[in-house]
Amino acid sequence: MLSNESMELLLNDIKRQSLIIKKCLDNNELMNSLKNYSILLNNLRNDKLSPKQYYEVYIIIFDSLSRLTVFLKESNASHYCNSKTLVDLYELVQYSGNILPRLYLMITIGSLYLSIEDAPSIELLKDMIEMCRGVQNPMRGLFLRYYLSQRTKDYFLDVDAAEYDKNFNCSFIITNFIEMNKLWVRMQHQGSSKDKDKRLTERTELKILIGSQLVRLSQIIDTDFETYNDFFLPKVLEQIIQCNDLLSQEYLFDVIIQIFPVDFNLKMLQLTILPNLLKLNNTDTIKKILELLIIRLLNVELESVLQEASLDNATLFDVLWHFLNDLIEKRPDLPFLTFIAIIENYLSLSITLDPRNFDHLTSIFKTVIKKFKEFGESNLSKTEFLSIKNILLFKNYQDKIKELPHLFFFNLLISCSEYNNLLLLQPLKNQKVIISSILDNLLSVTISKEQKLIDVFHINSKSELESILLFVEPIIKKYDSETDDVRVLSYDPLQDRLAKLIHLVIARQNVFNNEKSIKNKIEWMIKYYLIIKNWFYKGGSNTYYTFPVIITYFWKLIRYVNLVKLKYIANQDNEVDEKLVDYFDLQLKQLFKLTSRCIADLYQLSAMENERITMPGYKQEEAIYDTIFKLNIQCASLADQLSFSEISYDFFSQAFTIYEEKLNDSKTQFQSLIYLAQTLQKTRSLYHGEDNNYENLIVRCTLHSSKLLKKQDQCRSVYLCSHLWWATEVSSLGEEEDQTDTFYRDGKRVLECLQRSLRVADSIMDNVQSCQLMVEILSRCIYYFVHSTSEYDSHVTAKYINGLLELIQTNLNSLNIERNTLPNVALSDSDNDNDNNNNANANRSSAANNNFHKITSSVVETKKHVVTGNVSVGLNGSYLRVDNLNERSLVSSSNNNNGTKSLTGHDSVTLQEKIDSLFQYFNRVCKYISEQRQVDPRFTAITV
């Protein structure tokens, strides 16, 4: 390769010589110009030129030779442009001392001679192409033959010529192409082995010279399929195979695919092209050529092209699929990555031809599984697993399925079982990534009223449902197959998506809508729910996230069956089919049993899981059992609403069993009892029976409340349980306070609960907390005093309330003395005057109009900072600070969503604030008693 300076000097010298030739021609000095042309053409013999440099020199010389052609054709030199003169010139230039200048001049004069009418064209062309064999240097020979092609192209395209012979013309160009290809291939064997990459680069730069010959052939053949099939394709493919050069084979196949009509290639695909493709030695070359072929097919109007080739989509895919099977059979050493790359092309073709034809996809994935097993999982690298993962995700084909990806993936899962089989062979981590991505597609569907039904997927059979569940099985199961380590239960976002998928699948069960009979519909729904439940059972502790979905749908089905029963009875005048009603009742009881079975399985699986986990500080089981507890209570409530008292009692009993055996945390126990009491208080069927089940349950609930660990929890829980003996109206049941006479009320037991809670409150050592609980009990007493009537006596009398008030006032007096001994409270960040402090203390009593359980804004100064805000007491006795930014909204700077922040660290509530809160609470209760005297004379007996 010449340096830049040497190349510049060479080009300047060539330009100078070209200028001399131009002057000779202008002076009509032909012989001198021919001598100078011989000197000029010797520059093409320079061995130091790189392909790019040689091409630059060639272009300048080509332009100079074109000037000679123009000179011979011009009118002032027309005596040269005749047969005799050109023959003489043609023979004259052959006396040139060097073969390369001689052949360039021969071709120049010979190509002009071809334009003469009586010229022996065929003999002349044969002579020129034979003479070109004298140059065997690869680069010189390539450019010489390329020059021959350029100079003779007008002759070959002149179809109106008298001696026009398409077969000879094709033969001439094919011969020239074959010789050029041989020279091109020989370039790789020149020089030392260390320059192999350099020679490959140089050959790549020269490939356009070879392709130009095939382009010329395509122009001659045009739409003549017979010439293409009988004359061109066999010879060219034979040369491609025989050259045994990777670059040449790949490039020439690409040229054939791109420049000839697609229907030509399709017609010869099975008979000629693919069989010859199998003869190539390098599998990577086969892969690239196949990819180029499929890309070419995908970039045309395939439907019309297939019609011209007398093919259809299925036939085309079958032809290509047969080729792949032959390739796998004849090349058992086919690298896995090469195989996967070929498969990706077939996937692209299949989806483009017909995205609804999953038979093709089944064949593809089946072949991948076979190849996967042949290589063995242990022999595959991460890159190879990644390539399979991309196939399963259809990562490179999202643009082809972007319109309805959820519908495509749904049909894929229910129609292509081999897809799931291949998925299960992948590492668990990859399985979860793939499942997560496809779940996102399935869950992305949103149905509007305008959306067509065809755009929404539906479950039409049991097998389709099981196909979906088989797909998500890797995330249903809890433990990885790659390790035996027992890990602490943690929330997996995939479980949330799994639950959403089940909601979507159940909503899409089209078979329900097809069933005309209500009985068949109910039985089908039960069957489907049980199938899903049995699959979820494999998840072990993951059932904590998935079983509630099934239980929820059992509840919906229970309500549906009950609604159907009630509508049937309401629509019948006198002829009610008792058998059908009994059938509905039987199904309802069966559904409750199935729901109970689900809860029992969840309990059993959770217990088994907790036995496996022995790590210290493990808290997950408490949450699981709390969920099971609440599920039982919800079932009990539902059974009560349907007047199945025995079933309701059984669920309540199971809830008590869970509470007694599994709920050990004091906070959880307190919250569970409150939740249980709220539900029991709304039941109705339990206390209408003869077994007095309601009495047993509420006594048991109150007993557990009295045994809580913390006395303040005991107190609150017991006085809240007093409502279990004082039922109130439920508007959804049509009950009214003054109209309904079936309320379960026992004033004596109410008073016993209040007395019990008062004893517990009085025994608490913390005087502030004790008084707080007493005031809360006082508010409950006033509630029962208000609602006490001659029919329903709450046994809470004015005398009892007066005694409680006297006890509270005694304790408050003691607290007031303690409050007066506390340090003054600052009102701002800076120190204030004593007058301001006195005003703040004097204004405390004016806050009685504030909301229940809240005190006025206070400012508490600590050693490090000042805390401002309102303080409220929660149901469980905890103190919360509420920042009152305006009168209509509660806003907090904390992360809580309820506008509050817990008092921890420097925000802890002070004793001053606790006492203030208590006094304000008591003042509000007293104010209510005073105001109530105006509307209820009974309150005059209460002394405030």
Short mmCIF file of C-alpha atoms in Angstrom, two decimals, residues 97 635 690 898 939:
data_model
loop_
_atom_site.label_atom_id
_atom_site.label_comp_id
_atom_site.label_asym_id
_atom_site.label_seq_id
_atom_site.Cartn_x
_atom_site.Cartn_y
_atom_site.Cartn_z
CA GLY A 97 5.13 -4.51 -25.32
CA CYS A 635 -67.35 -17.00 55.76
CA GLU A 690 -82.74 -23.29 69.66
CA ASN A 898 -54.22 9.06 57.26
CA PHE A 939 -80.25 13.43 82.25
#
